Amino acid sequence: MPYAVLLDLVTASLSYFNKKSIVRLSDLRDFFFDKAAVDRTLLGGQNPIVYEVYDNSQPQSEGHLNFGVTVISPGKVGSEYFMTRGHYHTKEHTSEVYLGIEGEGVILLQRRSGKVACLPIMKGRVIYVPPSWAHRTINTGDGKFSFFYVYSADAGHDYESIRKSGFAKLVVEKGGKPEVVDNPNFIA
Ligand code: S6P
Ligand code: ZN
């Protein structure tokens, strides 16, 4: 059935969602560059929430759209800002739209050829993620970074390619500012 939800554009909260995911530092060990820094934090007894996803998940079939809000906490692992795992869609011809709601961040995009793009996201900015581009979002600010997304419900998520090869670029803090640098561990 058709339905409506409210998206609070100040608090970035949805009045309704049917799936909530909480992703902690321990879930992201393979994705951050500085694994020793991840281990130090975990061994110190801390396992912070890096991001949460509030999803309106539809039947996983062609024609449906999933939509929701992702909230990334502020923080860093070594010099690398808190971020999502990032993924290609399993159905590579599917695309996605992001809308910035709160805070500051960037979206890192990458094709399998190694071609990359990096676009800032802030309140009101709409980003189009075309087919075949992997995407990862990164919180480069001091507060929460939240955005709305919508994508094909049957897209699927290929996290393994990113787990193995990483992104060609890292977003790190240098001299108090975000900088996009080459990832020495990237496997083309
Ligand atoms: C799904 C869409 C977002 C992300 C979310 C978390 O296609 O791009 O909902 O799932 O931002 O990122 P990730 O990479 O851990 O799925
Ligand atoms: Zn996606």
XYZ file of N, CA, C and O and ligand atoms in Angstrom:
769
model
N 0.838 -1.201 0.000
C 0.000 0.000 0.000
C 0.880 1.262 0.000
O 1.938 1.278 0.616
N 0.395 2.325 -0.640
C 1.110 3.601 -0.522
C 1.131 4.038 0.940
O 0.202 3.741 1.689
N 2.170 4.729 1.351
C 2.216 5.245 2.715
C 3.119 6.468 2.770
O 3.891 6.720 1.845
N 3.013 7.205 3.874
C 3.821 8.415 4.041
C 4.527 8.372 5.389
O 4.016 7.782 6.353
N 5.697 8.993 5.443
C 6.395 9.149 6.722
C 6.824 10.613 6.827
O 6.852 11.318 5.827
N 7.163 11.035 8.029
C 7.687 12.389 8.199
C 9.194 12.314 8.377
O 9.702 11.490 9.142
N 9.887 13.190 7.668
C 11.334 13.321 7.840
C 11.580 14.677 8.492
O 11.292 15.710 7.878
N 12.033 14.657 9.737
C 12.329 15.913 10.430
C 13.656 16.443 9.895
O 14.711 15.817 10.094
N 13.590 17.591 9.223
C 14.781 18.101 8.541
C 15.765 18.777 9.494
O 16.845 19.187 9.083
N 15.388 18.900 10.763
C 16.315 19.466 11.757
C 17.030 18.344 12.508
O 18.255 18.328 12.616
N 16.249 17.376 12.972
C 16.861 16.291 13.755
C 17.256 15.092 12.876
O 17.865 14.140 13.361
N 16.899 15.138 11.609
C 17.184 14.049 10.660
C 16.567 12.729 11.111
O 17.130 11.665 10.861
N 15.415 12.816 11.761
C 14.781 11.568 12.199
C 13.526 11.284 11.373
O 12.827 12.200 10.929
N 13.276 10.004 11.180
C 12.111 9.547 10.428
C 11.035 9.113 11.409
O 11.343 8.450 12.412
N 9.778 9.417 11.103
C 8.685 9.017 11.998
C 8.440 7.513 11.934
O 7.838 6.940 12.838
N 8.899 6.886 10.854
C 8.689 5.436 10.712
C 9.850 4.812 9.969
O 10.361 5.386 8.992
N 10.292 3.660 10.422
C 11.258 2.833 9.687
C 10.991 1.397 10.102
O 10.433 1.144 11.178
N 11.349 0.445 9.253
C 11.090 -0.952 9.619
C 12.368 -1.771 9.755
O 12.318 -2.978 9.950
N 13.510 -1.092 9.640
C 14.786 -1.794 9.821
C 15.805 -0.784 10.346
O 15.986 0.285 9.741
N 16.431 -1.130 11.467
C 17.472 -0.248 12.007
C 18.767 -1.036 12.102
O 18.774 -2.141 12.644
N 19.850 -0.476 11.563
C 21.154 -1.145 11.666
C 22.093 -0.252 12.466
O 22.158 0.962 12.223
N 22.791 -0.877 13.386
C 23.798 -0.156 14.171
C 25.157 -0.747 13.813
O 25.350 -1.960 13.937
N 26.052 0.094 13.341
C 27.369 -0.391 12.915
C 28.431 0.194 13.840
O 28.548 1.417 13.975
N 29.152 -0.716 14.499
C 30.160 -0.293 15.483
C 31.562 -0.436 14.901
O 31.770 -1.101 13.878
N 32.509 0.138 15.617
C 33.903 0.096 15.159
C 34.364 -1.330 14.867
O 35.053 -1.577 13.870
N 33.965 -2.271 15.722
C 34.408 -3.660 15.535
C 33.906 -4.260 14.210
O 34.512 -5.181 13.681
N 32.801 -3.721 13.680
C 32.268 -4.215 12.405
C 33.077 -3.690 11.217
O 32.894 -4.148 10.085
N 33.906 -2.690 11.497
C 34.543 -1.949 10.400
C 36.051 -2.134 10.339
O 36.739 -1.436 9.590
N 36.558 -3.096 11.125
C 38.018 -3.261 11.203
C 38.643 -3.419 9.817
O 39.699 -2.859 9.529
N 38.001 -4.174 8.946
C 38.568 -4.432 7.614
C 38.489 -3.217 6.692
O 39.081 -3.236 5.606
N 37.747 -2.204 7.101
C 37.496 -1.094 6.182
C 38.343 0.134 6.487
O 38.588 0.947 5.608
N 38.771 0.270 7.744
C 39.627 1.413 8.078
C 41.078 1.110 7.715
O 41.523 -0.052 7.779
N 41.810 2.146 7.357
C 43.210 1.979 6.948
C 44.080 1.521 8.121
O 44.869 0.593 8.002
N 43.899 2.165 9.272
C 44.796 1.929 10.419
C 44.177 0.872 11.345
O 43.532 1.193 12.340
N 44.412 -0.394 11.004
C 43.796 -1.486 11.784
C 44.367 -1.557 13.201
O 43.684 -1.957 14.151
N 45.628 -1.114 13.354
C 46.242 -1.096 14.692
C 45.497 -0.099 15.582
O 45.278 -0.358 16.778
N 45.089 1.011 15.001
C 44.332 2.026 15.771
C 42.959 1.471 16.156
O 42.483 1.712 17.274
N 42.344 0.709 15.252
C 41.053 0.065 15.585
C 41.268 -0.866 16.771
O 40.528 -0.833 17.766
N 42.309 -1.696 16.678
C 42.578 -2.690 17.734
C 42.876 -2.024 19.076
O 42.421 -2.504 20.113
N 43.631 -0.937 19.051
C 43.949 -0.229 20.311
C 42.661 0.245 20.987
O 42.498 0.093 22.193
N 41.758 0.804 20.179
C 40.492 1.314 20.735
C 39.663 0.167 21.315
O 39.138 0.263 22.423
N 39.589 -0.935 20.555
C 38.785 -2.076 21.017
C 39.407 -2.702 22.263
O 38.696 -3.034 23.222
N 40.739 -2.827 22.258
C 41.422 -3.408 23.427
C 41.267 -2.511 24.657
O 41.283 -2.982 25.792
N 41.129 -1.214 24.405
C 40.902 -0.258 25.499
C 39.480 -0.331 26.042
O 39.095 0.468 26.893
N 38.691 -1.244 25.475
C 37.336 -1.462 25.998
C 36.293 -0.570 25.363
O 35.151 -0.505 25.831
N 36.659 0.126 24.282
C 35.677 0.992 23.614
C 35.299 0.424 22.253
O 36.172 -0.051 21.515
N 34.007 0.473 21.970
C 33.519 0.014 20.666
C 32.399 0.948 20.222
O 31.219 0.596 20.233
N 32.783 2.187 19.843
C 31.747 3.191 19.572
C 30.881 2.869 18.362
O 31.313 2.152 17.451
N 29.659 3.407 18.390
C 28.800 3.353 17.207
C 29.389 4.306 16.176
O 29.600 5.488 16.468
N 29.677 3.796 14.998
C 30.210 4.654 13.930
C 29.052 5.207 13.096
O 29.034 6.379 12.760
N 28.078 4.350 12.779
C 26.889 4.871 12.087
C 25.664 4.004 12.319
O 25.770 2.850 12.718
N 24.513 4.630 12.078
C 23.225 3.950 12.203
C 22.424 4.204 10.928
O 22.541 5.289 10.344
N 21.646 3.204 10.536
C 20.817 3.336 9.335
C 19.367 3.034 9.711
O 19.074 1.986 10.302
N 18.477 3.971 9.404
C 17.038 3.836 9.664
C 16.365 3.670 8.313
O 16.269 4.627 7.540
N 15.946 2.447 8.016
C 15.558 2.118 6.648
C 14.064 1.819 6.513
O 13.475 1.163 7.377
N 13.483 2.285 5.428
C 12.178 1.804 4.984
C 12.469 0.779 3.907
O 12.687 1.111 2.741
N 12.510 -0.450 4.351
C 12.928 -1.561 3.505
C 11.693 -2.155 2.843
O 10.730 -2.514 3.517
N 11.730 -2.254 1.528
C 10.588 -2.779 0.764
C 10.901 -4.198 0.316
O 12.039 -4.651 0.452
N 9.918 -4.875 -0.264
C 10.226 -6.189 -0.836
C 11.383 -6.058 -1.832
O 11.438 -5.083 -2.595
N 12.290 -7.045 -1.774
C 13.514 -6.943 -2.584
C 13.244 -7.361 -4.025
O 13.784 -8.365 -4.496
N 12.385 -6.588 -4.678
C 12.064 -6.939 -6.063
C 12.038 -5.683 -6.925
O 11.855 -4.561 -6.421
N 12.222 -5.905 -8.221
C 12.349 -4.806 -9.169
C 11.152 -3.866 -9.084
O 10.008 -4.336 -8.969
N 11.406 -2.567 -9.134
C 10.335 -1.584 -9.105
C 10.193 -0.905 -7.764
O 9.783 0.260 -7.698
N 10.528 -1.611 -6.676
C 10.442 -0.994 -5.351
C 11.663 -0.119 -5.066
O 12.747 -0.353 -5.621
N 11.468 0.850 -4.157
C 12.568 1.714 -3.716
C 12.715 1.615 -2.205
O 11.718 1.735 -1.483
N 13.926 1.423 -1.726
C 14.210 1.557 -0.291
C 14.623 2.997 -0.029
O 15.308 3.616 -0.862
N 14.239 3.511 1.127
C 14.693 4.859 1.484
C 14.862 4.954 2.988
O 14.282 4.160 3.745
N 15.664 5.920 3.398
C 15.878 6.075 4.828
C 16.933 7.120 5.127
O 17.292 7.938 4.265
N 17.415 7.055 6.364
C 18.390 8.038 6.840
C 19.583 7.302 7.434
O 19.415 6.338 8.189
N 20.766 7.748 7.074
C 22.006 7.256 7.691
C 22.568 8.379 8.558
O 22.600 9.541 8.131
N 22.993 8.018 9.769
C 23.579 9.003 10.694
C 24.988 8.521 11.052
O 25.152 7.456 11.666
N 25.985 9.288 10.670
C 27.377 8.922 10.990
C 27.845 9.783 12.161
O 27.714 11.021 12.145
N 28.394 9.135 13.193
C 28.896 9.852 14.362
C 30.175 10.608 13.991
O 30.871 10.207 13.062
N 30.493 11.659 14.765
C 31.795 12.297 14.547
C 32.882 11.421 15.167
O 32.630 10.745 16.159
N 34.046 11.428 14.586
C 35.146 10.659 15.170
C 36.153 10.269 14.113
O 35.949 10.496 12.914
N 37.258 9.704 14.588
C 38.326 9.282 13.672
C 38.947 7.982 14.160
O 38.903 7.662 15.346
N 39.535 7.274 13.224
C 40.377 6.114 13.535
C 41.753 6.492 13.025
O 41.953 6.587 11.814
N 42.693 6.760 13.939
C 43.948 7.377 13.509
C 43.591 8.742 12.941
O 42.913 9.538 13.597
N 43.967 8.997 11.693
C 43.611 10.290 11.093
C 42.408 10.164 10.139
O 41.986 11.159 9.557
N 41.889 8.956 9.996
C 40.783 8.727 9.044
C 39.427 8.957 9.721
O 39.144 8.385 10.779
N 38.622 9.771 9.092
C 37.310 10.101 9.673
C 36.374 8.889 9.679
O 36.477 8.012 8.818
N 35.442 8.878 10.616
C 34.390 7.854 10.668
C 33.634 7.854 9.334
O 33.339 8.911 8.776
N 33.285 6.658 8.899
C 32.699 6.514 7.557
C 31.872 5.231 7.483
O 31.925 4.388 8.382
N 31.139 5.094 6.393
C 30.412 3.850 6.135
C 31.364 2.850 5.460
O 32.425 3.234 4.972
N 30.919 1.572 5.442
C 31.735 0.571 4.745
C 31.956 0.978 3.298
O 33.059 0.930 2.787
N 30.868 1.342 2.640
C 30.898 1.613 1.204
C 30.645 0.331 0.437
O 30.966 -0.759 0.908
N 30.026 0.469 -0.719
C 29.660 -0.720 -1.505
C 29.409 -0.365 -2.965
O 29.094 0.773 -3.290
N 29.556 -1.378 -3.813
C 28.949 -1.360 -5.139
C 27.571 -1.974 -4.972
O 27.370 -2.812 -4.075
N 26.624 -1.604 -5.803
C 25.373 -2.348 -5.836
C 25.626 -3.648 -6.613
O 26.332 -3.646 -7.624
N 25.068 -4.730 -6.101
C 25.261 -6.028 -6.755
C 24.696 -5.971 -8.173
O 25.304 -6.472 -9.116
N 23.527 -5.348 -8.301
C 22.989 -5.066 -9.646
C 23.596 -3.721 -10.043
O 23.095 -2.661 -9.637
N 24.660 -3.789 -10.816
C 25.483 -2.591 -11.039
C 24.763 -1.484 -11.813
O 25.195 -0.338 -11.791
N 23.660 -1.839 -12.485
C 22.958 -0.804 -13.262
C 22.039 0.050 -12.383
O 21.392 0.956 -12.888
N 21.978 -0.232 -11.086
C 21.085 0.549 -10.228
C 21.805 1.793 -9.702
O 23.015 1.789 -9.507
N 21.022 2.818 -9.443
C 21.586 4.105 -9.031
C 21.010 4.502 -7.664
O 20.256 3.743 -7.055
N 21.355 5.686 -7.215
C 20.926 6.101 -5.878
C 20.946 7.625 -5.784
O 21.714 8.276 -6.497
N 20.121 8.166 -4.894
C 20.141 9.615 -4.631
C 20.348 9.844 -3.139
O 19.746 9.147 -2.307
N 21.207 10.796 -2.804
C 21.452 11.186 -1.420
C 21.032 12.654 -1.249
O 21.213 13.451 -2.165
N 20.516 12.978 -0.076
C 20.184 14.372 0.253
C 20.764 14.678 1.628
O 20.394 14.038 2.626
N 21.652 15.651 1.694
C 22.264 16.037 2.970
C 21.236 16.695 3.884
O 20.427 17.517 3.437
N 21.247 16.313 5.168
C 20.302 16.906 6.125
C 21.022 17.670 7.232
O 20.661 18.780 7.579
N 22.038 17.060 7.789
C 22.669 17.640 8.986
C 24.165 17.370 8.951
O 24.592 16.268 8.595
N 24.966 18.351 9.337
C 26.405 18.147 9.449
C 27.117 18.238 8.106
O 26.542 18.629 7.091
N 28.383 17.862 8.163
C 29.225 18.001 6.971
C 29.947 16.698 6.695
O 30.481 16.075 7.608
N 29.979 16.372 5.438
C 30.716 15.169 5.062
C 31.010 15.162 3.591
O 30.807 16.164 2.886
N 31.505 14.042 3.144
C 31.756 13.868 1.717
C 31.288 12.485 1.296
O 31.144 11.578 2.122
N 31.027 12.355 0.005
C 30.761 11.038 -0.571
C 31.891 10.748 -1.552
O 32.241 11.587 -2.380
N 32.490 9.595 -1.340
C 33.585 9.134 -2.184
C 32.970 8.125 -3.152
O 32.270 7.198 -2.716
N 33.214 8.315 -4.422
C 32.636 7.432 -5.441
C 33.755 6.822 -6.270
O 34.774 7.483 -6.514
N 33.530 5.605 -6.720
C 34.605 4.922 -7.439
C 34.051 3.898 -8.405
O 33.125 3.165 -8.080
N 34.644 3.861 -9.588
C 34.286 2.822 -10.560
C 35.280 1.683 -10.462
O 36.378 1.862 -9.929
N 34.927 0.528 -10.992
C 35.848 -0.619 -10.924
C 37.133 -0.334 -11.686
O 38.170 -0.921 -11.395
N 37.093 0.574 -12.631
C 38.297 0.968 -13.379
C 39.288 1.730 -12.489
O 40.425 1.937 -12.862
N 38.830 2.165 -11.314
C 39.697 2.938 -10.416
C 39.401 4.434 -10.479
O 39.919 5.214 -9.674
N 38.568 4.838 -11.419
C 38.185 6.254 -11.514
C 37.456 6.675 -10.240
O 36.578 5.940 -9.776
N 37.812 7.821 -9.658
C 37.183 8.242 -8.404
C 36.607 9.654 -8.501
O 37.023 10.449 -9.341
N 35.660 9.926 -7.633
C 35.101 11.273 -7.496
C 34.827 11.489 -6.014
O 34.616 10.529 -5.269
N 34.879 12.732 -5.583
C 34.610 13.049 -4.176
C 33.786 14.324 -4.137
O 34.210 15.346 -4.675
N 32.591 14.243 -3.557
C 31.699 15.402 -3.537
C 31.314 15.738 -2.102
O 30.941 14.834 -1.338
N 31.404 17.011 -1.724
C 30.944 17.395 -0.382
C 29.436 17.221 -0.263
O 28.701 17.392 -1.242
N 28.974 16.873 0.927
C 27.526 16.836 1.210
C 27.263 17.713 2.423
O 27.967 17.591 3.432
N 26.285 18.557 2.313
C 25.807 19.319 3.467
C 24.306 19.508 3.311
O 23.741 19.104 2.283
N 23.675 20.115 4.311
C 22.222 20.304 4.320
C 21.718 20.812 2.973
O 22.226 21.816 2.460
N 20.779 20.076 2.393
C 20.127 20.536 1.167
C 20.811 20.107 -0.110
O 20.270 20.314 -1.200
N 22.006 19.548 -0.014
C 22.728 19.163 -1.240
C 22.282 17.769 -1.690
O 22.224 16.840 -0.885
N 21.953 17.662 -2.950
C 21.480 16.394 -3.513
C 22.589 15.803 -4.380
O 23.162 16.497 -5.220
N 22.867 14.540 -4.152
C 23.941 13.868 -4.885
C 23.327 12.736 -5.703
O 22.548 11.931 -5.175
N 23.705 12.645 -6.944
C 23.274 11.525 -7.783
C 24.424 10.526 -7.899
O 25.529 10.892 -8.290
N 24.155 9.308 -7.514
C 25.134 8.213 -7.635
C 24.723 7.385 -8.855
O 23.751 6.629 -8.788
N 25.452 7.515 -9.958
C 25.038 6.786 -11.165
C 25.321 5.285 -11.051
O 26.032 4.861 -10.135
N 24.778 4.491 -11.978
C 25.081 3.061 -11.978
C 26.592 2.811 -12.007
O 27.341 3.627 -12.547
N 27.007 1.704 -11.392
C 28.401 1.216 -11.442
C 29.393 1.998 -10.577
O 30.589 1.742 -10.656
N 28.919 2.942 -9.809
C 29.827 3.689 -8.933
C 29.648 3.206 -7.485
O 28.573 3.342 -6.906
N 30.720 2.662 -6.909
C 30.716 2.372 -5.473
C 30.616 3.689 -4.718
O 31.041 4.738 -5.228
N 30.042 3.645 -3.510
C 29.884 4.886 -2.759
C 30.093 4.647 -1.276
O 29.633 3.654 -0.719
N 30.809 5.596 -0.674
C 31.079 5.598 0.773
C 30.897 7.023 1.254
O 31.341 7.964 0.589
N 30.277 7.178 2.432
C 30.104 8.519 2.990
C 30.973 8.670 4.239
O 31.173 7.707 4.996
N 31.470 9.882 4.441
C 32.467 10.144 5.473
C 32.070 11.406 6.232
O 31.732 12.425 5.613
N 32.100 11.332 7.554
C 31.762 12.491 8.387
C 33.030 13.298 8.663
O 33.883 12.881 9.446
N 33.145 14.458 8.036
C 34.340 15.281 8.213
C 34.115 16.421 9.216
O 34.984 17.272 9.391
N 32.955 16.412 9.880
C 32.635 17.506 10.803
C 32.805 17.126 12.267
O 33.260 16.028 12.602
N 32.411 18.055 13.136
C 32.536 17.829 14.587
C 31.276 17.223 15.196
O 31.288 16.758 16.331
N 30.157 17.285 14.452
C 28.893 16.742 14.964
C 28.430 15.596 14.091
O 29.171 15.091 13.252
N 27.170 15.200 14.310
C 26.606 14.116 13.496
C 26.511 14.545 12.031
O 26.266 15.719 11.742
N 26.645 13.584 11.147
C 26.451 13.819 9.716
C 25.327 12.890 9.254
O 25.455 11.662 9.376
N 24.215 13.481 8.791
C 23.041 12.686 8.441
C 22.586 13.008 7.026
O 22.631 14.173 6.596
N 22.137 11.989 6.348
C 21.617 12.200 4.996
C 20.488 11.217 4.717
O 20.391 10.156 5.350
N 19.641 11.607 3.789
C 18.537 10.773 3.305
C 19.015 10.088 2.026
O 19.793 10.661 1.266
N 18.548 8.870 1.801
C 18.929 8.150 0.579
C 17.708 7.428 0.019
O 16.766 7.100 0.751
N 17.760 7.162 -1.272
C 16.730 6.312 -1.904
C 17.381 5.544 -3.055
O 18.176 6.108 -3.809
N 17.086 4.259 -3.117
C 17.710 3.409 -4.144
C 16.822 2.204 -4.432
O 15.924 1.867 -3.642
N 17.093 1.517 -5.523
C 16.296 0.347 -5.927
C 16.376 -0.742 -4.869
O 17.471 -1.149 -4.472
N 15.194 -1.239 -4.478
C 15.142 -2.220 -3.387
C 15.830 -3.536 -3.735
O 16.222 -4.296 -2.850
N 15.991 -3.800 -5.026
C 16.634 -5.060 -5.431
C 18.107 -4.860 -5.791
O 18.733 -5.762 -6.358
N 18.672 -3.683 -5.452
C 20.053 -3.364 -5.871
C 21.076 -4.347 -5.304
O 22.003 -4.758 -5.999
N 20.933 -4.708 -4.036
C 21.919 -5.573 -3.382
C 23.188 -4.797 -3.061
O 23.442 -3.724 -3.637
N 23.984 -5.326 -2.130
C 25.197 -4.621 -1.698
C 26.414 -5.523 -1.790
O 26.440 -6.585 -1.173
N 27.383 -5.107 -2.557
C 28.651 -5.842 -2.651
C 29.670 -5.138 -1.744
O 30.273 -4.142 -2.134
N 29.790 -5.666 -0.528
C 30.770 -5.117 0.416
C 32.130 -5.817 0.259
O 33.155 -5.270 0.646
N 32.115 -7.017 -0.280
C 33.355 -7.814 -0.318
C 34.417 -7.177 -1.214
O 35.600 -7.223 -0.892
N 33.990 -6.582 -2.328
C 34.969 -5.909 -3.204
C 35.693 -4.804 -2.444
O 36.907 -4.614 -2.588
N 34.946 -4.091 -1.617
C 35.553 -2.978 -0.863
C 36.411 -3.530 0.273
O 37.503 -3.030 0.545
N 35.919 -4.587 0.904
C 36.696 -5.205 1.989
C 38.080 -5.641 1.472
O 39.099 -5.442 2.118
N 38.089 -6.224 0.277
C 39.347 -6.740 -0.286
C 40.241 -5.630 -0.845
O 41.440 -5.627 -0.598
N 39.639 -4.710 -1.600
C 40.455 -3.756 -2.365
C 40.476 -2.352 -1.777
O 41.390 -1.580 -2.070
N 39.482 -2.003 -0.990
C 39.388 -0.649 -0.445
C 38.977 0.358 -1.502
O 38.636 0.000 -2.628
N 38.989 1.625 -1.112
C 38.793 2.713 -2.062
C 40.187 3.259 -2.425
O 41.117 3.168 -1.623
N 40.301 3.831 -3.588
C 41.594 4.363 -4.037
C 42.027 5.573 -3.206
O 43.210 5.918 -3.169
N 41.055 6.209 -2.561
C 41.350 7.410 -1.762
C 40.884 7.219 -0.325
O 39.925 6.488 -0.065
N 41.565 7.924 0.563
C 41.167 7.981 1.977
C 40.837 9.437 2.289
O 41.447 10.347 1.718
N 39.906 9.641 3.222
C 39.624 11.011 3.666
C 40.146 11.134 5.094
O 39.646 10.470 6.003
N 41.186 11.940 5.244
C 41.897 12.029 6.527
C 41.987 13.475 7.006
O 41.853 14.413 6.214
N 42.238 13.614 8.297
C 42.442 14.946 8.855
C 43.921 15.296 8.777
O 44.775 14.515 9.187
N 44.176 16.467 8.202
C 45.563 16.967 8.165
C 45.530 18.432 8.555
O 44.844 19.222 7.908
N 46.246 18.774 9.637
C 46.269 20.168 10.093
C 44.885 20.683 10.428
O 44.569 21.847 10.167
N 44.032 19.798 10.963
C 42.702 20.217 11.395
C 41.677 20.266 10.280
O 40.528 20.643 10.506
N 42.085 19.892 9.050
C 41.141 19.949 7.912
C 41.089 18.624 7.185
O 42.081 17.906 7.128
N 39.922 18.313 6.571
C 39.858 17.081 5.786
C 40.675 17.176 4.500
O 40.700 18.223 3.855
N 41.321 16.087 4.182
C 42.096 16.024 2.949
C 41.878 14.652 2.305
O 41.773 13.649 3.026
N 41.796 14.632 0.997
C 41.633 13.370 0.267
C 43.012 12.949 -0.220
O 43.666 13.682 -0.953
N 43.451 11.773 0.237
C 44.806 11.314 -0.106
C 44.727 9.928 -0.747
O 43.727 9.225 -0.614
N 45.809 9.538 -1.420
C 45.856 8.192 -2.014
C 45.884 7.138 -0.918
O 46.509 7.334 0.123
N 45.215 6.025 -1.168
C 45.242 4.892 -0.238
C 46.383 3.953 -0.654
O 46.286 3.284 -1.691
N 47.458 3.886 0.139
C 48.593 3.041 -0.266
C 48.230 1.563 -0.329
O 48.921 0.792 -1.009
N 47.150 1.164 0.336
C 46.749 -0.250 0.351
C 45.750 -0.622 -0.755
O 45.316 -1.761 -0.830
N 45.388 0.359 -1.571
C 44.359 0.090 -2.593
C 44.860 -0.936 -3.610
O 45.984 -0.859 -4.092
N 44.010 -1.915 -3.905
C 44.343 -2.922 -4.913
C 43.477 -2.643 -6.138
O 42.253 -2.765 -6.090
N 44.110 -2.253 -7.229
C 43.350 -1.892 -8.443
C 42.754 -3.125 -9.104
O 43.293 -4.204 -8.995
C 22.265 1.764 0.370
C 22.698 3.168 0.664
C 22.792 3.535 2.150
C 23.928 2.802 2.853
C 24.206 3.341 4.249
C 25.321 2.576 4.958
O 22.418 1.417 -0.954
O 23.869 3.512 -0.031
O 21.607 3.229 2.788
O 23.627 1.444 2.966
O 24.546 4.671 4.143
O 26.417 2.386 4.136
P 26.973 0.921 3.854
O 28.051 1.117 2.812
O 27.502 0.376 5.128
O 25.832 0.118 3.331
Zn 24.030 2.186 -2.176
